[in-house]
Short mmCIF file of C-alpha atoms in Angstrom, two decimals:
data_model
loop_
_atom_site.label_atom_id
_atom_site.label_comp_id
_atom_site.label_asym_id
_atom_site.label_seq_id
_atom_site.Cartn_x
_atom_site.Cartn_y
_atom_site.Cartn_z
CA UNK K 1 0.00 0.00 0.00
CA UNK K 2 2.81 2.43 0.88
CA UNK K 3 4.57 1.69 -2.41
CA UNK K 4 1.35 2.29 -4.33
CA UNK K 5 0.77 5.58 -2.51
CA UNK K 6 4.34 6.76 -3.10
CA UNK K 7 4.05 5.89 -6.79
CA UNK K 8 0.70 7.68 -7.06
CA UNK K 9 1.90 10.92 -5.46
CA UNK K 10 5.19 10.70 -7.32
CA UNK K 11 3.42 10.52 -10.67
CA UNK K 12 1.17 13.46 -9.80
CA UNK K 13 4.11 15.58 -8.70
CA UNK K 14 6.10 14.59 -11.80
CA UNK K 15 3.19 15.70 -14.00
CA UNK K 16 3.06 19.06 -12.21
CA UNK K 17 6.80 19.53 -12.56
CA UNK K 18 6.66 18.62 -16.24
CA UNK K 19 4.04 21.31 -16.86
CA UNK K 20 6.00 23.78 -14.76
CA UNK K 21 9.47 23.13 -16.14
CA UNK K 22 8.96 24.52 -19.61
CA UNK K 23 7.56 27.81 -18.31
CA UNK K 24 9.60 28.39 -15.16
CA UNK K 25 11.60 31.27 -16.65
CA UNK K 26 8.69 33.05 -18.34
CA UNK K 27 8.24 36.75 -17.45
CA UNK K 28 5.94 37.74 -14.61
CA UNK K 29 2.24 37.18 -15.20
CA UNK K 30 -0.54 39.53 -14.03
CA UNK K 31 -0.43 39.89 -10.21
CA UNK K 32 3.01 38.31 -9.91
CA UNK K 33 4.35 41.80 -10.53
CA UNK K 34 3.31 42.63 -6.94
CA UNK K 35 3.48 39.28 -5.17
CA UNK K 36 6.94 38.16 -6.32
CA UNK K 37 8.77 41.38 -5.26
CA UNK K 38 7.03 41.20 -1.87
CA UNK K 39 8.32 37.65 -1.37
CA UNK K 40 11.80 38.79 -2.41
CA UNK K 41 11.77 41.71 0.03
CA UNK K 42 10.78 39.45 2.92
CA UNK K 43 13.52 36.96 1.99
CA UNK K 44 16.05 39.82 2.07
CA UNK K 45 14.97 41.05 5.50
CA UNK K 46 12.98 44.03 4.22
CA UNK K 47 9.57 43.82 5.90
CA UNK K 48 8.02 46.87 4.27
CA UNK K 49 4.74 46.18 2.49
CA UNK K 50 3.92 47.02 -1.09
CA UNK K 51 1.27 49.78 -0.91
CA UNK K 52 -0.58 48.15 -3.81
CA UNK K 53 -1.20 44.91 -1.87
CA UNK K 54 -4.49 44.94 0.02
CA UNK K 55 -4.24 41.44 1.57
CA UNK K 56 -2.43 40.29 4.66
CA UNK K 57 1.03 39.03 3.61
CA UNK K 58 0.79 35.47 4.93
CA UNK K 59 1.77 33.78 1.68
CA UNK K 60 4.60 36.22 1.14
CA UNK K 61 6.03 35.66 4.61
CA UNK K 62 5.91 31.85 4.33
CA UNK K 63 7.30 31.76 0.80
CA UNK K 64 9.90 34.38 1.69
CA UNK K 65 11.11 32.27 4.63
CA UNK K 66 11.57 29.23 2.38
CA UNK K 67 13.30 31.29 -0.30
CA UNK K 68 15.62 32.74 2.37
CA UNK K 69 16.60 29.24 3.54
CA UNK K 70 17.18 28.07 -0.04
CA UNK K 71 19.25 31.16 -0.83
CA UNK K 72 17.69 31.86 -4.22
CA UNK K 73 15.04 34.56 -4.59
CA UNK K 74 14.65 34.34 -8.36
CA UNK K 75 11.17 34.28 -9.85
CA UNK K 76 11.72 30.68 -10.99
CA UNK K 77 12.54 29.61 -7.41
CA UNK K 78 9.53 31.45 -5.99
CA UNK K 79 7.35 29.64 -8.51
CA UNK K 80 8.91 26.28 -7.60
CA UNK K 81 8.39 26.92 -3.88
CA UNK K 82 4.77 27.83 -4.61
CA UNK K 83 4.29 24.63 -6.59
CA UNK K 84 5.78 22.39 -3.88
CA UNK K 85 3.74 24.11 -1.19
CA UNK K 86 0.62 23.68 -3.31
CA UNK K 87 1.29 19.95 -3.54
CA UNK K 88 0.63 19.65 0.20
CA UNK K 89 -2.99 20.32 -0.73
CA UNK K 90 -3.04 17.09 -2.73
CA UNK K 91 -1.99 15.17 0.39
CA UNK K 92 -4.64 16.82 2.57
CA UNK K 93 -7.27 16.23 -0.10
CA UNK K 94 -6.33 12.54 -0.25
CA UNK K 95 -6.72 12.28 3.53
CA UNK K 96 -10.13 13.98 3.43
CA UNK K 97 -11.52 11.73 0.69
CA UNK K 98 -9.99 8.73 2.45
CA UNK K 99 -12.23 9.48 5.43
CA UNK K 100 -15.39 10.21 3.44
CA UNK K 101 -15.16 7.98 0.35
CA UNK K 102 -12.24 5.54 0.89
CA UNK K 103 -12.86 3.68 -2.35
CA UNK K 104 -12.74 6.97 -4.30
CA UNK K 105 -9.54 8.45 -2.90
CA UNK K 106 -7.33 7.69 -5.93
CA UNK K 107 -9.50 8.97 -8.76
CA UNK K 108 -10.88 11.89 -6.75
CA UNK K 109 -7.40 13.03 -5.75
CA UNK K 110 -6.32 12.89 -9.39
CA UNK K 111 -9.31 15.09 -10.27
CA UNK K 112 -8.27 17.60 -7.63
CA UNK K 113 -4.64 17.55 -8.77
CA UNK K 114 -5.68 18.41 -12.34
CA UNK K 115 -8.75 20.56 -11.72
CA UNK K 116 -8.42 23.18 -14.48
CA UNK K 117 -9.05 26.28 -12.38
CA UNK K 118 -6.00 25.49 -10.22
CA UNK K 119 -3.83 26.05 -13.30
CA UNK K 120 -1.62 28.01 -13.74
CA UNK K 121 -1.94 29.34 -10.16
CA UNK K 122 -0.15 26.25 -8.86
CA UNK K 123 3.04 27.56 -10.46
CA UNK K 124 2.67 31.31 -10.05
CA UNK K 125 3.55 33.68 -7.22
CA UNK K 126 -0.11 33.89 -6.16
CA UNK K 127 -1.51 33.31 -2.68
CA UNK K 128 -4.78 31.60 -3.60
CA UNK K 129 -3.74 27.95 -3.78
CA UNK K 130 -1.79 28.13 -0.53
CA UNK K 131 -4.94 29.45 1.10
CA UNK K 132 -6.77 26.37 -0.19
CA UNK K 133 -3.97 24.12 1.12
CA UNK K 134 -4.36 25.32 4.70
CA UNK K 135 -8.17 25.24 4.46
CA UNK K 136 -7.95 21.59 3.37
CA UNK K 137 -5.63 20.96 6.31
CA UNK K 138 -8.26 22.48 8.60
CA UNK K 139 -11.01 20.31 7.09
CA UNK K 140 -8.87 17.20 7.50
CA UNK K 141 -8.33 18.05 11.17
CA UNK K 142 -12.03 18.85 11.68
CA UNK K 143 -13.06 15.45 10.32
CA UNK K 144 -10.68 13.89 12.85
CA UNK K 145 -12.13 16.09 15.64
CA UNK K 146 -8.76 17.73 16.27
CA UNK K 147 -9.97 21.24 17.02
CA UNK K 148 -6.55 22.65 17.92
CA UNK K 149 -4.90 21.66 14.64
CA UNK K 150 -8.04 22.71 12.77
CA UNK K 151 -7.92 26.18 14.33
CA UNK K 152 -4.20 26.55 13.63
CA UNK K 153 -4.64 25.65 9.96
CA UNK K 154 -7.63 27.99 9.67
CA UNK K 155 -5.64 30.83 11.25
CA UNK K 156 -2.87 30.43 8.67
CA UNK K 157 -5.45 30.23 5.86
CA UNK K 158 -6.99 33.50 7.08
CA UNK K 159 -3.62 35.25 7.24
CA UNK K 160 -3.04 34.14 3.63
CA UNK K 161 -6.58 34.84 2.37
CA UNK K 162 -8.81 36.70 4.88
CA UNK K 163 -12.13 35.52 3.32
CA UNK K 164 -11.20 32.04 4.61
CA UNK K 165 -12.61 33.12 7.98
CA UNK K 166 -16.09 32.49 6.57
CA UNK K 167 -15.23 28.79 6.25
CA UNK K 168 -14.77 28.77 10.02
CA UNK K 169 -18.53 28.20 10.37
CA UNK K 170 -18.37 24.96 8.39
CA UNK K 171 -15.34 23.84 10.40
CA UNK K 172 -17.11 24.69 13.66
CA UNK K 173 -20.13 22.60 12.64
CA UNK K 174 -17.87 19.71 11.65
CA UNK K 175 -16.13 19.74 15.03
CA UNK K 176 -19.27 20.46 17.08
CA UNK K 177 -21.24 17.54 15.65
CA UNK K 178 -25.02 17.25 15.39
CA UNK K 179 -26.56 20.69 15.94
CA UNK K 180 -29.94 19.06 16.59
CA UNK K 181 -28.58 18.16 20.01
CA UNK K 182 -28.83 21.84 20.93
CA UNK K 183 -32.23 21.08 22.48
CA UNK K 184 -30.32 19.60 25.42
CA UNK K 185 -29.51 23.16 26.44
CA UNK K 186 -26.59 24.17 28.64
CA UNK K 187 -24.95 20.72 28.98
CA UNK K 188 -24.70 20.47 25.19
CA UNK K 189 -23.47 24.04 24.84
CA UNK K 190 -20.81 23.53 27.51
CA UNK K 191 -19.58 20.40 25.77
CA UNK K 192 -19.48 22.12 22.37
CA UNK K 193 -17.61 25.12 23.76
CA UNK K 194 -15.07 22.77 25.28
CA UNK K 195 -14.65 21.05 21.91
CA UNK K 196 -14.58 24.11 19.67
CA UNK K 197 -12.98 26.90 21.72
CA UNK K 198 -9.84 27.02 19.51
CA UNK K 199 -11.98 27.86 16.48
CA UNK K 200 -13.89 30.48 18.45
CA UNK K 201 -10.55 31.97 19.49
CA UNK K 202 -9.51 32.31 15.83
CA UNK K 203 -12.82 34.02 15.02
CA UNK K 204 -12.41 36.41 17.96
CA UNK K 205 -8.85 37.21 16.90
CA UNK K 206 -9.96 37.95 13.36
CA UNK K 207 -12.69 40.34 14.42
CA UNK K 208 -10.36 42.01 16.90
CA UNK K 209 -7.96 42.62 14.01
CA UNK K 210 -10.78 44.05 11.86
CA UNK K 211 -11.76 46.48 14.62
CA UNK K 212 -8.14 47.47 15.30
CA UNK K 213 -7.30 47.81 11.59
CA UNK K 214 -10.55 49.51 10.65
CA UNK K 215 -11.31 46.83 8.05
CA UNK K 216 -9.98 43.64 6.50
CA UNK K 217 -7.60 45.14 3.94
CA UNK K 218 -4.20 46.45 4.98
CA UNK K 219 -3.53 48.28 1.71
CA UNK K 220 -5.77 50.30 -0.63
CA UNK K 221 -9.26 49.45 0.61
CA UNK K 222 -11.01 51.09 -2.30
CA UNK K 223 -9.89 48.18 -4.52
CA UNK K 224 -11.63 45.49 -2.47
CA UNK K 225 -14.47 47.03 -0.45
CA UNK K 226 -16.55 44.42 1.38
CA UNK K 227 -20.20 44.68 0.37
CA UNK K 228 -22.68 42.58 -1.64
CA UNK K 229 -21.85 41.64 -5.25
CA UNK K 230 -24.36 39.16 -6.74
CA UNK K 231 -22.54 39.04 -10.09
CA UNK K 232 -19.79 37.02 -8.41
CA UNK K 233 -22.40 34.44 -7.41
CA UNK K 234 -23.79 34.28 -10.95
CA UNK K 235 -20.37 33.62 -12.41
CA UNK K 236 -19.67 31.04 -9.72
CA UNK K 237 -22.88 29.14 -10.55
CA UNK K 238 -22.04 29.27 -14.24
CA UNK K 239 -18.70 27.59 -13.56
CA UNK K 240 -20.45 24.95 -11.44
CA UNK K 241 -22.50 24.04 -14.51
CA UNK K 242 -19.39 23.95 -16.71
CA UNK K 243 -17.10 21.90 -14.46
CA UNK K 244 -19.72 19.64 -12.86
CA UNK K 245 -22.26 19.04 -15.67
CA UNK K 246 -23.04 15.46 -14.63
CA UNK K 247 -23.91 16.51 -11.08
CA UNK K 248 -26.08 19.34 -12.43
CA UNK K 249 -27.91 16.97 -14.78
CA UNK K 250 -28.53 14.45 -12.00
CA UNK K 251 -29.80 17.23 -9.73
CA UNK K 252 -32.35 18.28 -12.36
CA UNK K 253 -33.45 14.64 -12.56
CA UNK K 254 -33.92 14.54 -8.79
CA UNK K 255 -36.07 17.65 -8.92
CA UNK K 256 -38.17 16.24 -11.77
CA UNK K 257 -38.68 12.96 -9.91
CA UNK K 258 -40.21 14.75 -6.94
CA UNK K 259 -43.43 15.30 -8.79
CA UNK K 260 -45.36 17.81 -10.86
CA UNK K 261 -46.14 20.14 -7.97
CA UNK K 262 -42.48 20.44 -7.04
CA UNK K 263 -41.56 21.02 -10.67
CA UNK K 264 -43.95 23.95 -10.93
CA UNK K 265 -42.49 25.41 -7.76
CA UNK K 266 -39.03 25.03 -9.22
CA UNK K 267 -40.07 26.68 -12.48
CA UNK K 268 -41.34 29.62 -10.48
CA UNK K 269 -38.00 29.72 -8.69
CA UNK K 270 -36.18 29.71 -12.03
CA UNK K 271 -38.19 32.68 -13.25
CA UNK K 272 -37.40 34.47 -10.00
CA UNK K 273 -33.72 33.62 -10.45
CA UNK K 274 -33.77 35.10 -13.95
CA UNK K 275 -35.41 38.30 -12.71
CA UNK K 276 -32.85 38.72 -9.92
CA UNK K 277 -30.03 38.00 -12.36
CA UNK K 278 -31.31 40.62 -14.79
CA UNK K 279 -31.61 43.21 -12.04
CA UNK K 280 -28.22 42.60 -10.39
CA UNK K 281 -25.74 41.55 -13.11
CA UNK K 282 -23.23 44.38 -13.22
CA UNK K 283 -19.47 44.64 -13.76
CA UNK K 284 -18.69 46.95 -10.87
CA UNK K 285 -14.95 46.43 -10.52
CA UNK K 286 -12.38 48.07 -12.75
CA UNK K 287 -10.35 44.84 -12.88
CA UNK K 288 -13.26 43.21 -14.73
CA UNK K 289 -13.26 45.88 -17.43
CA UNK K 290 -9.65 45.49 -18.57
CA UNK K 291 -7.57 42.89 -20.46
CA UNK K 292 -10.55 42.02 -22.65
CA UNK K 293 -8.29 40.22 -25.11
CA UNK K 294 -6.48 38.01 -22.55
CA UNK K 295 -8.47 37.35 -19.36
CA UNK K 296 -11.00 34.63 -20.15
CA UNK K 297 -13.36 35.50 -17.31
CA UNK K 298 -13.41 39.18 -18.30
CA UNK K 299 -14.13 38.25 -21.92
CA UNK K 300 -17.05 36.06 -20.85
CA UNK K 301 -18.41 38.63 -18.42
CA UNK K 302 -18.26 41.38 -21.04
CA UNK K 303 -20.10 39.21 -23.56
CA UNK K 304 -22.86 38.45 -21.04
CA UNK K 305 -23.13 42.14 -20.18
CA UNK K 306 -23.35 43.34 -23.81
CA UNK K 307 -24.52 40.50 -26.09
CA UNK K 308 -28.09 39.12 -26.04
CA UNK K 309 -26.97 35.64 -27.16
CA UNK K 310 -24.49 35.44 -24.27
CA UNK K 311 -27.17 36.60 -21.84
CA UNK K 312 -29.46 33.80 -23.07
CA UNK K 313 -26.71 31.22 -22.56
CA UNK K 314 -26.21 32.51 -19.03
CA UNK K 315 -29.93 32.28 -18.33
CA UNK K 316 -29.88 28.66 -19.50
CA UNK K 317 -26.94 27.45 -17.42
CA UNK K 318 -27.57 29.37 -14.18
CA UNK K 319 -30.48 27.13 -13.06
CA UNK K 320 -28.33 24.08 -13.87
CA UNK K 321 -25.48 25.39 -11.75
CA UNK K 322 -27.79 26.26 -8.86
CA UNK K 323 -29.45 22.83 -9.02
CA UNK K 324 -26.13 21.02 -9.00
CA UNK K 325 -24.81 23.12 -6.14
CA UNK K 326 -27.89 22.67 -3.94
CA UNK K 327 -29.06 19.14 -4.72
CA UNK K 328 -25.90 17.10 -5.24
CA UNK K 329 -25.76 14.56 -2.36
CA UNK K 330 -22.77 14.99 -0.06
CA UNK K 331 -20.97 12.56 2.22
CA UNK K 332 -22.53 13.93 5.43
CA UNK K 333 -25.60 16.03 6.11
CA UNK K 334 -23.67 18.63 8.11
CA UNK K 335 -21.44 19.27 5.10
CA UNK K 336 -24.38 20.90 3.33
CA UNK K 337 -23.39 24.11 5.12
CA UNK K 338 -20.66 24.26 2.49
CA UNK K 339 -23.20 25.48 -0.07
CA UNK K 340 -24.20 28.54 1.95
CA UNK K 341 -20.67 29.39 3.07
CA UNK K 342 -19.40 29.20 -0.51
CA UNK K 343 -22.06 31.62 -1.77
CA UNK K 344 -21.38 34.11 1.03
CA UNK K 345 -17.61 33.83 0.52
CA UNK K 346 -17.91 35.02 -3.09
CA UNK K 347 -20.85 37.38 -2.53
CA UNK K 348 -18.70 39.77 -0.45
CA UNK K 349 -15.87 40.08 -3.02
CA UNK K 350 -16.27 42.84 -5.65
CA UNK K 351 -13.65 41.53 -8.09
CA UNK K 352 -15.01 38.61 -10.15
CA UNK K 353 -12.28 36.02 -10.60
CA UNK K 354 -12.52 32.20 -10.71
CA UNK K 355 -9.56 31.77 -8.36
CA UNK K 356 -11.77 33.01 -5.53
CA UNK K 357 -13.93 29.92 -6.05
CA UNK K 358 -11.09 27.43 -5.51
CA UNK K 359 -11.94 26.66 -1.85
CA UNK K 360 -15.56 25.88 -2.70
CA UNK K 361 -14.70 23.72 -5.71
CA UNK K 362 -12.00 21.83 -3.78
CA UNK K 363 -14.43 20.94 -1.01
CA UNK K 364 -17.20 20.07 -3.46
CA UNK K 365 -14.82 17.66 -5.21
CA UNK K 366 -14.10 16.01 -1.87
CA UNK K 367 -17.62 15.93 -0.42
CA UNK K 368 -19.81 15.01 -3.42
CA UNK K 369 -21.18 11.50 -3.88
CA UNK K 370 -19.36 9.16 -6.30
CA UNK K 371 -20.44 8.62 -9.89
CA UNK K 372 -19.82 5.56 -12.01
CA UNK K 373 -16.20 4.57 -12.50
CA UNK K 374 -16.35 5.40 -16.22
CA UNK K 375 -17.71 8.88 -15.57
CA UNK K 376 -15.18 9.57 -12.82
CA UNK K 377 -12.22 8.66 -15.02
CA UNK K 378 -13.66 10.59 -17.96
CA UNK K 379 -13.88 13.68 -15.76
CA UNK K 380 -10.28 13.12 -14.65
CA UNK K 381 -9.01 12.97 -18.23
CA UNK K 382 -11.00 16.05 -19.26
CA UNK K 383 -9.73 17.98 -16.24
CA UNK K 384 -6.12 17.05 -17.09
CA UNK K 385 -6.56 18.20 -20.68
CA UNK K 386 -8.08 21.47 -19.48
CA UNK K 387 -5.21 21.98 -17.03
CA UNK K 388 -2.61 21.51 -19.76
CA UNK K 389 -4.43 23.85 -22.15
CA UNK K 390 -4.86 26.62 -19.56
CA UNK K 391 -1.23 26.38 -18.46
CA UNK K 392 0.04 26.53 -22.03
CA UNK K 393 -2.24 29.37 -23.09
CA UNK K 394 -1.39 31.41 -19.98
CA UNK K 395 2.37 31.24 -20.36
CA UNK K 396 2.20 31.73 -24.13
CA UNK K 397 0.22 34.92 -23.42
CA UNK K 398 -2.83 33.72 -25.34
CA UNK K 399 -5.47 33.50 -22.60
CA UNK K 400 -5.40 33.60 -18.81
CA UNK K 401 -8.20 32.04 -16.75
#
């Protein structure tokens, strides 16, 4: 078993390195122009912060420490350090699926390792994938009821990507157990507080920082003001339909099987969804109105905002994405909180970008029920092809996800 596991992880890492190797010396891409110099400054003992960075510098500090130890602060080394750190997420994901769906751990881990939206961020000086890594570590600890390790991993995830604090609710539920036991009153509450106090401490620390700092951002707050941005949810649901079409189709079948009365209720809900979409779809952020010839998500968003045919396509796939997200069976009932947390986590971010959906998609990949073996392996192959295409197009300056 150990030999099989070592071979499995070795092949996955070799595939990552093969994709990375040909592009390791490419010029900086998009936000690397801010993140890479910040890592280099930290590695050189300069702890001043780039005024253009609005996030807490957790990724930069961790990567900078590794780069300092290695003694090479080149862009290629920063990218390699990011890749190797990202691979820890594959290990955590394997452990999570091993607890929920033991028979699925191999194929599901391969799907995670080659999920297209993780590429090319696995290789770049970006913080997003490392945030997912520590969130997966927290989920792994929560499933094992290790609240201390769960809280520590969540704290690091929050320092890397502050919106990760919202996933603290899901982690709290996972550690606390069956919330229906709350009817027992104080004895239950006392037991839960004893079990979950480390997570509550992380939440208290985060909100204390927000009060002290006057907000979440430490840099220019006008770039990422926290509010309510439904367009981010619409784009998220569209990607659910694209990357999980089988689950969306099965969810529609489940709804149809519930009877004519339920179907009519759902149709009314779809019409309501369309009306809300029409009233709230808006490209509010400047970052979504630039690079229209390179950024795939900006190209798509602009088409939906300006072209009737693209708007009709969006209207068609949004109900599919919502159905798949809400009605796909998960490994445990308490994990259904993931759906709400995911929506809130993207609703508060003004900049529409698929990398902000990586935590939700990673957990959905781990929690969802298995499909047939043929479908699972077909999805794996398609994901791998998509990963290779996105990596190649990004570094060749054709398209960036």
